[in-house]
Coordinates of C-alpha atoms in Angstrom, one line a residue:
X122 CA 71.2 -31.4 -15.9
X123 CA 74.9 -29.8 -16.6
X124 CA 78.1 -31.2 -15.1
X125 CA 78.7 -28.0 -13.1
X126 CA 75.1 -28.9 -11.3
X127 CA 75.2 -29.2 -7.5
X128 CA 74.8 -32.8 -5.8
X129 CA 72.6 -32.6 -2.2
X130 CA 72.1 -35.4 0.1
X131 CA 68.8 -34.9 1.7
X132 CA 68.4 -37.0 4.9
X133 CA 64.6 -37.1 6.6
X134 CA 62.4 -39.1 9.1
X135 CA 59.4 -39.0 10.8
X136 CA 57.8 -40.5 14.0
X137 CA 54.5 -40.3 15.7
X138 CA 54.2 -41.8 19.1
X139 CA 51.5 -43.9 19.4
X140 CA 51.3 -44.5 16.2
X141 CA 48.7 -42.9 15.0
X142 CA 49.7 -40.4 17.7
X143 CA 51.4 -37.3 18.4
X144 CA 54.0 -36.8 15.1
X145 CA 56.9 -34.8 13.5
X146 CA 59.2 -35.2 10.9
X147 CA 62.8 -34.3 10.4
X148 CA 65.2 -33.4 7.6
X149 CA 68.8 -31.8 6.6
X150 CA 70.1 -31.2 3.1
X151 CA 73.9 -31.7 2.8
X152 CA 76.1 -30.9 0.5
X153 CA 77.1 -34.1 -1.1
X154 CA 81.2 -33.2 -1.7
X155 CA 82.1 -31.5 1.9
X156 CA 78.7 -32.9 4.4
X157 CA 78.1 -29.0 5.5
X158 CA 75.0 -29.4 6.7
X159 CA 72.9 -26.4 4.0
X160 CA 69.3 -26.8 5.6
X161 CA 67.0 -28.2 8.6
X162 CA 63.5 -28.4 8.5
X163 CA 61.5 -30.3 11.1
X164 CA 57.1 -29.5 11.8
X165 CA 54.6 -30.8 14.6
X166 CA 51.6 -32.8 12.5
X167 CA 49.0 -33.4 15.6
X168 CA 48.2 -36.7 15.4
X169 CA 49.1 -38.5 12.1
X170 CA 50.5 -42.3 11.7
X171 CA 54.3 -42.9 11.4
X172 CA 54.8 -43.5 7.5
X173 CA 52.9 -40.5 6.8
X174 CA 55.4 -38.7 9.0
X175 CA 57.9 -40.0 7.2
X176 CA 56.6 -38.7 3.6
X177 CA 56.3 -35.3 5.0
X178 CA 60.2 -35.8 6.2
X179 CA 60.7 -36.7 2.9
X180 CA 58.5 -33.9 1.2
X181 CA 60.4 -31.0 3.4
X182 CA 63.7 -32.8 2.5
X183 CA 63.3 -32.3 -1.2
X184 CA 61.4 -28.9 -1.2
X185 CA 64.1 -27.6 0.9
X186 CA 66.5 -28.9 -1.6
X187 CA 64.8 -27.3 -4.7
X188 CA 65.1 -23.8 -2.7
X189 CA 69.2 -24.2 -2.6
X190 CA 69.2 -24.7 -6.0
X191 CA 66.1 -26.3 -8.5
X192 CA 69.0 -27.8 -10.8
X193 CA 70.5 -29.9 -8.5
X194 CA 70.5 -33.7 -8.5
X195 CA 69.6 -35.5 -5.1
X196 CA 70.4 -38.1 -2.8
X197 CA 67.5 -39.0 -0.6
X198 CA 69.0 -41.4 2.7
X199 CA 66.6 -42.8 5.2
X200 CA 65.8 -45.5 7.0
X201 CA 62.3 -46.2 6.1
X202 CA 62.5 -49.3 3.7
X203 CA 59.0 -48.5 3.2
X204 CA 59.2 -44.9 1.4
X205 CA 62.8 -45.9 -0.1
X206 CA 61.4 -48.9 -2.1
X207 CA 58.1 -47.2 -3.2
X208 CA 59.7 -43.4 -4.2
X209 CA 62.1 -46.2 -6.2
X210 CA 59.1 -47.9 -7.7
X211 CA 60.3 -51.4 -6.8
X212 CA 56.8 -51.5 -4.2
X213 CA 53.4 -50.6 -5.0
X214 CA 52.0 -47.6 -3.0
X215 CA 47.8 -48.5 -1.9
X216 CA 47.6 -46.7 1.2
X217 CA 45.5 -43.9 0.4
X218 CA 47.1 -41.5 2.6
X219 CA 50.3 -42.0 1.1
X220 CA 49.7 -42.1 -2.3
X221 CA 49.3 -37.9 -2.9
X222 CA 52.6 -37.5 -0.6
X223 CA 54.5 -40.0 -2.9
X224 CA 53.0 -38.2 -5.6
X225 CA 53.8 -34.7 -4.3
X226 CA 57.3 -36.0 -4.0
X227 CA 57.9 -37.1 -7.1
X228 CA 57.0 -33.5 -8.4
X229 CA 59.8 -31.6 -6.4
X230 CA 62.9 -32.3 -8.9
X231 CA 62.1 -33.8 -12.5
X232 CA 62.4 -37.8 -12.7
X233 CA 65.7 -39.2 -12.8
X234 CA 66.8 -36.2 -10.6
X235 CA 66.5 -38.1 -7.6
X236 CA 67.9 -41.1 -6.2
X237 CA 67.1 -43.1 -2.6
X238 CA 69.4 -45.3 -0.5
X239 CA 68.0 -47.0 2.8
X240 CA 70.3 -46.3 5.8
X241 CA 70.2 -47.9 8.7
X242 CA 68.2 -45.8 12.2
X243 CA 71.7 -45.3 13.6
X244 CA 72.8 -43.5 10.4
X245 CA 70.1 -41.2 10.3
X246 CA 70.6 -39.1 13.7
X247 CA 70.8 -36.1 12.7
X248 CA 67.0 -36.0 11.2
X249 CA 65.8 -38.3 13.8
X250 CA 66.8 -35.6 16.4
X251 CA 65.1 -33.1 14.2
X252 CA 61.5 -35.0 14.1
X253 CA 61.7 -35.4 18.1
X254 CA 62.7 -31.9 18.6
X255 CA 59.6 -30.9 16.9
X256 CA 57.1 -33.6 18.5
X257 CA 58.7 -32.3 22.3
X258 CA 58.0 -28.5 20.2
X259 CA 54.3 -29.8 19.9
X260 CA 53.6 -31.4 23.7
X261 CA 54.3 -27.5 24.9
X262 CA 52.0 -26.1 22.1
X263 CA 54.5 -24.6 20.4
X264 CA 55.9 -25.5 16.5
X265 CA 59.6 -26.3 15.8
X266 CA 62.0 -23.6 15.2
X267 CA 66.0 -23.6 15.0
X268 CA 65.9 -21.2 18.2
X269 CA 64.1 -24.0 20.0
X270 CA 66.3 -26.7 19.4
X271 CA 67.2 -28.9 21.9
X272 CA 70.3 -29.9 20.9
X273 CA 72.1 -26.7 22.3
X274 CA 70.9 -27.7 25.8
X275 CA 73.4 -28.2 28.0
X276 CA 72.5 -32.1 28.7
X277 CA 75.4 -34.4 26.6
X278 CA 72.0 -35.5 24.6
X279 CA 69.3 -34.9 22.1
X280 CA 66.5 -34.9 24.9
X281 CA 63.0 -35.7 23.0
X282 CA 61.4 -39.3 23.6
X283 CA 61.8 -41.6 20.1
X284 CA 59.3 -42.2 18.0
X285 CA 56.6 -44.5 18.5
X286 CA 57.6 -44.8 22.5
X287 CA 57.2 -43.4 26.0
X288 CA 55.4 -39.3 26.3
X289 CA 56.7 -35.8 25.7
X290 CA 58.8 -34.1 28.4
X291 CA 58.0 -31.5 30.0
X292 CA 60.6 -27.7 29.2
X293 CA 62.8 -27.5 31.7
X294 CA 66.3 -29.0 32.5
X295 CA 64.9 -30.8 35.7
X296 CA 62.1 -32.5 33.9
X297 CA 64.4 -33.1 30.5
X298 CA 66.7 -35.2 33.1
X299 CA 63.8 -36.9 34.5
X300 CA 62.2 -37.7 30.7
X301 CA 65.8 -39.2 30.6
X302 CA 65.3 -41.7 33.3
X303 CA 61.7 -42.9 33.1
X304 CA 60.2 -41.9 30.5
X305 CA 59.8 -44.7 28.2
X306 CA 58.3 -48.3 28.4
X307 CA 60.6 -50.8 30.5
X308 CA 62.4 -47.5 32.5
X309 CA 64.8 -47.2 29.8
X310 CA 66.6 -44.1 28.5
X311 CA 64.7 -42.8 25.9
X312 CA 67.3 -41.9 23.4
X313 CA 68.0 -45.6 21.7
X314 CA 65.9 -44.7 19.0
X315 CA 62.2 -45.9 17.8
X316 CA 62.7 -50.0 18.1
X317 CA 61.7 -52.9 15.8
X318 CA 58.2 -53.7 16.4
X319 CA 57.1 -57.2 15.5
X320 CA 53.0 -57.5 14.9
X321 CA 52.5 -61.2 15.3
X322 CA 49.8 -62.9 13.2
X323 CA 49.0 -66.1 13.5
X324 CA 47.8 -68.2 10.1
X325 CA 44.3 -68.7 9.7
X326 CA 42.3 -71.7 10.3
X327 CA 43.2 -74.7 8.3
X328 CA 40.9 -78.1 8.1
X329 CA 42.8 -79.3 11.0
X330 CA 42.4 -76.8 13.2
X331 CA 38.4 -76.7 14.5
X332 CA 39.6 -80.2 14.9
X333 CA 41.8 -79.1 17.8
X334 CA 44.8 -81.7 15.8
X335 CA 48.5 -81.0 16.3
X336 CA 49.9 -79.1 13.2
X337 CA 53.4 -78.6 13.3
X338 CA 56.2 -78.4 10.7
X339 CA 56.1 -81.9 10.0
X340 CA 52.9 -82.9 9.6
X341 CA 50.8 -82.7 6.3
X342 CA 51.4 -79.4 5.6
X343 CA 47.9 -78.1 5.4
X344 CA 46.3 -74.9 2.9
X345 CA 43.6 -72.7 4.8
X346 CA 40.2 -73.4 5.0
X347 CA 37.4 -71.5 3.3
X348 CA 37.3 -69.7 7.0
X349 CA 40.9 -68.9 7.2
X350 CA 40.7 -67.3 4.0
X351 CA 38.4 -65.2 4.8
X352 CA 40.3 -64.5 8.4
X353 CA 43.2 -63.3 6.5
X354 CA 41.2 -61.0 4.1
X355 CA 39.9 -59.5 7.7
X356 CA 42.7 -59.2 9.2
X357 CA 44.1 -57.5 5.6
X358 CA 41.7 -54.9 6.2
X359 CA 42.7 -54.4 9.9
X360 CA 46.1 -54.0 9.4
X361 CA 45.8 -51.8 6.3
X362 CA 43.2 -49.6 8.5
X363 CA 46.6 -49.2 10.7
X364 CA 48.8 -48.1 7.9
X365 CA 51.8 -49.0 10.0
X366 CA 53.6 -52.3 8.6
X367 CA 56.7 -51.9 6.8
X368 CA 57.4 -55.5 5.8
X369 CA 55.8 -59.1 5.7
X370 CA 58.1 -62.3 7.0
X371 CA 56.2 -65.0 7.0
X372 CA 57.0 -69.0 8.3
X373 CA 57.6 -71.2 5.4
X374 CA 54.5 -73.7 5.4
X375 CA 51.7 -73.2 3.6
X376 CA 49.0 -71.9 5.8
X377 CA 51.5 -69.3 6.6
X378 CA 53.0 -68.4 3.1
X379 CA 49.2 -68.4 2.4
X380 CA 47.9 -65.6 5.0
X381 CA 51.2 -63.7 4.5
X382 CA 50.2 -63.8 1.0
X383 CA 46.6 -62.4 1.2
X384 CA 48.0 -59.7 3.6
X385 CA 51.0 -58.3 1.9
X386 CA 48.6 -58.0 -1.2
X387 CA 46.4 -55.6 0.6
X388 CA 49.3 -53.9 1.5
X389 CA 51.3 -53.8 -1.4
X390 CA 54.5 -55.8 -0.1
X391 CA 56.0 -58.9 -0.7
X392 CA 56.8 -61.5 1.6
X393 CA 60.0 -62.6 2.8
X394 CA 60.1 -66.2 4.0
X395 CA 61.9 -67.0 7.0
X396 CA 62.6 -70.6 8.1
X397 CA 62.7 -69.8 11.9
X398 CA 59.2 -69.1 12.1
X399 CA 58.0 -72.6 11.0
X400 CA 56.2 -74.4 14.1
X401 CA 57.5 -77.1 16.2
X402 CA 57.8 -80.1 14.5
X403 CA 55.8 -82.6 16.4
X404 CA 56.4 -85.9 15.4
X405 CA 54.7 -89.0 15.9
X406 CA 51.6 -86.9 17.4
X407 CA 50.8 -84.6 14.0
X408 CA 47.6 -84.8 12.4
X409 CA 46.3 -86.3 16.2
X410 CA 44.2 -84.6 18.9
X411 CA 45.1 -84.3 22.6
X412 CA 42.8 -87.3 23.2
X413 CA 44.5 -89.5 20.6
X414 CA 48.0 -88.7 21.9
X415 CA 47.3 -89.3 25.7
X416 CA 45.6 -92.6 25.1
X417 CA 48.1 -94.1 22.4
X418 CA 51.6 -92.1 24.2
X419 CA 50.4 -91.2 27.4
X420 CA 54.3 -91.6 29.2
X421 CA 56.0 -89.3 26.4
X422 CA 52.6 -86.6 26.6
X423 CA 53.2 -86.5 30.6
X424 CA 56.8 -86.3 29.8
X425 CA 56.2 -83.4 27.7
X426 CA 53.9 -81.9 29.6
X427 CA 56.1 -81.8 32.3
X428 CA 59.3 -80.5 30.8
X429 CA 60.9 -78.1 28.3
X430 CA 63.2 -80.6 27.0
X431 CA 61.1 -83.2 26.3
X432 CA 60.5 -84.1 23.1
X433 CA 57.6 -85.5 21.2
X434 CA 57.5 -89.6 20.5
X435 CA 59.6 -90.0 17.4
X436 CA 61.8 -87.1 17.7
X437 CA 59.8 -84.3 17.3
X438 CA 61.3 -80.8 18.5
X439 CA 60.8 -80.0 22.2
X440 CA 59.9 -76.8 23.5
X441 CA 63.7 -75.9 24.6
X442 CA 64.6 -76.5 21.0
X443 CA 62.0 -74.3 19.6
X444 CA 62.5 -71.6 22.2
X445 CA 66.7 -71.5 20.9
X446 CA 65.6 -71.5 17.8
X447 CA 62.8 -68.5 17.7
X448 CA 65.6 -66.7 20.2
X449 CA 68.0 -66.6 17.1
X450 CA 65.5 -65.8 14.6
X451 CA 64.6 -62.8 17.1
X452 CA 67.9 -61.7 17.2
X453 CA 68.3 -61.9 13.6
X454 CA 64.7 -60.0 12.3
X455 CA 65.6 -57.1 15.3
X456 CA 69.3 -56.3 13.5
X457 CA 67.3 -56.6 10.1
X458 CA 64.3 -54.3 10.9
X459 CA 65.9 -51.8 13.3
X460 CA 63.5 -49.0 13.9
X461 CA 60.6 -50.3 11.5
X462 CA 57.6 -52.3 11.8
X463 CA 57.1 -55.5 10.6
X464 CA 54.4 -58.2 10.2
X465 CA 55.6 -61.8 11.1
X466 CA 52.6 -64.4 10.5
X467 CA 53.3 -68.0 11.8
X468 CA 52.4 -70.1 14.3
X469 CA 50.5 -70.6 17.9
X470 CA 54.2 -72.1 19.2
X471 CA 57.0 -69.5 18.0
X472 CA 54.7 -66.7 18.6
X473 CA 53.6 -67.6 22.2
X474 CA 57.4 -67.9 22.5
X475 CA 57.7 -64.4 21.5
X476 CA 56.1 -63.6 24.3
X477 CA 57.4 -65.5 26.7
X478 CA 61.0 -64.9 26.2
X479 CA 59.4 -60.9 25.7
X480 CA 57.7 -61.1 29.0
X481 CA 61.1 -63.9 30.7
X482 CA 58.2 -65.6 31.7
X483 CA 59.1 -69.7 32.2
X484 CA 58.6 -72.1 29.7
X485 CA 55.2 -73.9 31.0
X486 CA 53.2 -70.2 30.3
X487 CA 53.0 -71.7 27.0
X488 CA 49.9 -73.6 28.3
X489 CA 48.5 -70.6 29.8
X490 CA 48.2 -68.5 26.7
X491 CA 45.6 -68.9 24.5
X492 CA 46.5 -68.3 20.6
X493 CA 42.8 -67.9 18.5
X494 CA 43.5 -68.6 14.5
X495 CA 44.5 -65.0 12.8
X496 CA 44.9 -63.4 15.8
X497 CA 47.2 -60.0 16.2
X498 CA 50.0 -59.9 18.9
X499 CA 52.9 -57.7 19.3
X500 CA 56.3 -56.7 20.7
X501 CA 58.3 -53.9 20.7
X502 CA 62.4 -54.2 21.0
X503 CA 64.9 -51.7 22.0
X504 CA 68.3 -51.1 21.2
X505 CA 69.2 -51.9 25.0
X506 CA 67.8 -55.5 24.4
X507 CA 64.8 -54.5 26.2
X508 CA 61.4 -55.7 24.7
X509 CA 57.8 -54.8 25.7
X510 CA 54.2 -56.6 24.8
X511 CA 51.8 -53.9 23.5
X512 CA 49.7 -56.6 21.9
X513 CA 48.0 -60.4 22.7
X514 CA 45.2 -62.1 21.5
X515 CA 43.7 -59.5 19.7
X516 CA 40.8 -60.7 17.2
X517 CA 38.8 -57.5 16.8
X518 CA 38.9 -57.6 13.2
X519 CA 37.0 -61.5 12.9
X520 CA 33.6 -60.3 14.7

């Protein structure tokens, strides 16, 4: 490469609603020293999952790149930590439907040619509008085509329904400002982007829990039993089967580290460890069964039972305390995963309060849910705060 080579930026993304569902991609190849936007690609795919939409964002990117000029060095931006950190080869690519678009990828420009920066979703407008225009281009059985475009409509907006949410519009400017109104999950606009999805896994089984013994974050600290092994290599293969998790956070104690562990491996992540997931902390009453609590504490179990705020005997954490608690970490794991999907494995506690604060149901639904050992859960969040269960319970995978 000469010093008189050209420098692009290429920018892509992908989505697929429903994920696997209805998909497009996205990209634009700038030039790096003036932004003048050099070339738009943007393809229907039927029905593929969303990181594959992504690599054939990426793939379109880079070819279109190599037709402006086969000598120039390139600047890939997007926000899929997922296809950034694996075209870097800091993560391991498994998923076999990945692997021969990675590979394809790394063919377009010669190695060290190419260099990838993760950006934030609200950074990456341009192709995200590009990937929607061609999934709406697809819903009227039609492929993408710069004469199509909805951004020239006369609406203020990019019009197509983000990835991952809501259905396609129908053509028209009538329907494109009722797709604008209702069209996505919760009644909300449907241009805030795709939002962070959060699949809940709960740890499997540890000695204690057949037992039916409180296990919180102060107890003993269990490992898993031979059984929750083998629950976490199941729900490995589930969630690999899926194809769609971009990250692994997992709660700090061992049961959870451990699951996270098995999963991420199958997966080829790592795990992040993130102290607001731990469970409640449960004093006096860990390592004890219902029974044992009510006959040796039975004024502090009634008290508990009966309100939030109460805590367990010996100044264990009371439900208010964990509910602030997994309301900040919620907060905090949204900003950090904007737009991406991401597997958070912890407990029956701060994931049944994932779904109440999701669902603004009051704090005694905790005793109506029922949480089995490496169960799947999940919840969608939008950029207007809004959030939306798509997932409870679910424990497919173990039969």
């Amino acid at each position: 490469m000469t010093g008189s080579a050209r420098e692009f930026v290429v920018e892509a993304d992908g989505g697929s609603r429903g994920n696997p569902g209805p998909a497009g991609y996205g990209a634009v190849v700038l030039d790096a020293a003036t932004g003048e936007t050099l070339a738009e690609a943007a393809e229907y795919l039927g029905v593929v999952t969303n990181n594959v939409a992504e690599y054939r964002g990426l793939l379109a990117g880079l070819r279109a790149a190599r037709e402006l000029d086969p000598d120039a060095a390139v600047h890939v931006r997007m926000d899929s930590k997922l296809v950034v950190e694996q075209m870097s080869g800091r993560w391991k690519i498994k998923h076999p439907d990945m692997k021969p678009l990675a590979a394809e990828a790394a063919r377009v420009f010669p190695p060290g040619r190419v260099t990838y920066e993760w950006i934030p979703r609200a950074d990456n407008k341009h192709a995200d509008r590009l990937a929607n225009e061609a999934m709406d281009a697809g819903a009227r059985g039609e492929q993408w085509s710069p004469s199509t475009s909805t951004a020239d409509l006369d609406t203020g907006d990019v019009v197509g329904v983000p990835a991952t949410r809501g259905t396609a519009e129908t053509s028209g400017e009538a329907d494109v400002r009722a797709a604008k109104a209702v069209a996505s999950p919760g009644w909300g606009p449907p241009d805030m982007g795709a939002p962070a999805t959060f699949v809940l896994l709960r740890h499997g089984e540890t000695p204690l829990t057949p037992q039916k013994r409180f296990s919180g974050s102060g107890g003993s600290d269990p490992s898993l039993s031979p059984v929750g092994r083998e629950q976490a290599e199941r729900a490995a293969e589930s969630l690999a089967r899926r194809g769609t998790i971009e990250a692994v956070v997992a709660s700090p104690l061992a049961r959870t580290r451990e699951t996270a562990g098995i999963v991420a491996a199958r997966l080829g992540l790592e795990v992040t460890v993130e102290e607001g997931l731990r469970e409640t902390d449960f004093g006096a009453w860990e390592g004890l069964t219902f029974g044992e609590v009510r006959d040796r504490y039975p004024a502090d179990l009634d008290a508990w039972l009966a309100s939030p705020d109460a805590e367990p005997t010996g100044g264990g954490e009371s439900f208010a305390a964990t509910g602030a608690r997994i309301a900040v970490t919620r907060d905090k794991l949204v900003t950090a995963y904007a737009g991406r999907t991401v597997l958070l494995v912890s407990h029956v506690t701060p994931i049944k309060t994932f779904l109440r604060l999701a669902l603004g149901a009051p704090p005694e639904s905790l005793f109506r849910m029922e949480l089995s050992a490496a169960s799947l859960s999940a919840v969608a969040y939008y950029a207007d705060g809004g959030a939306s269960v798509r997932l409870f319970n679910e424990t497919s995978h173990l039969r």
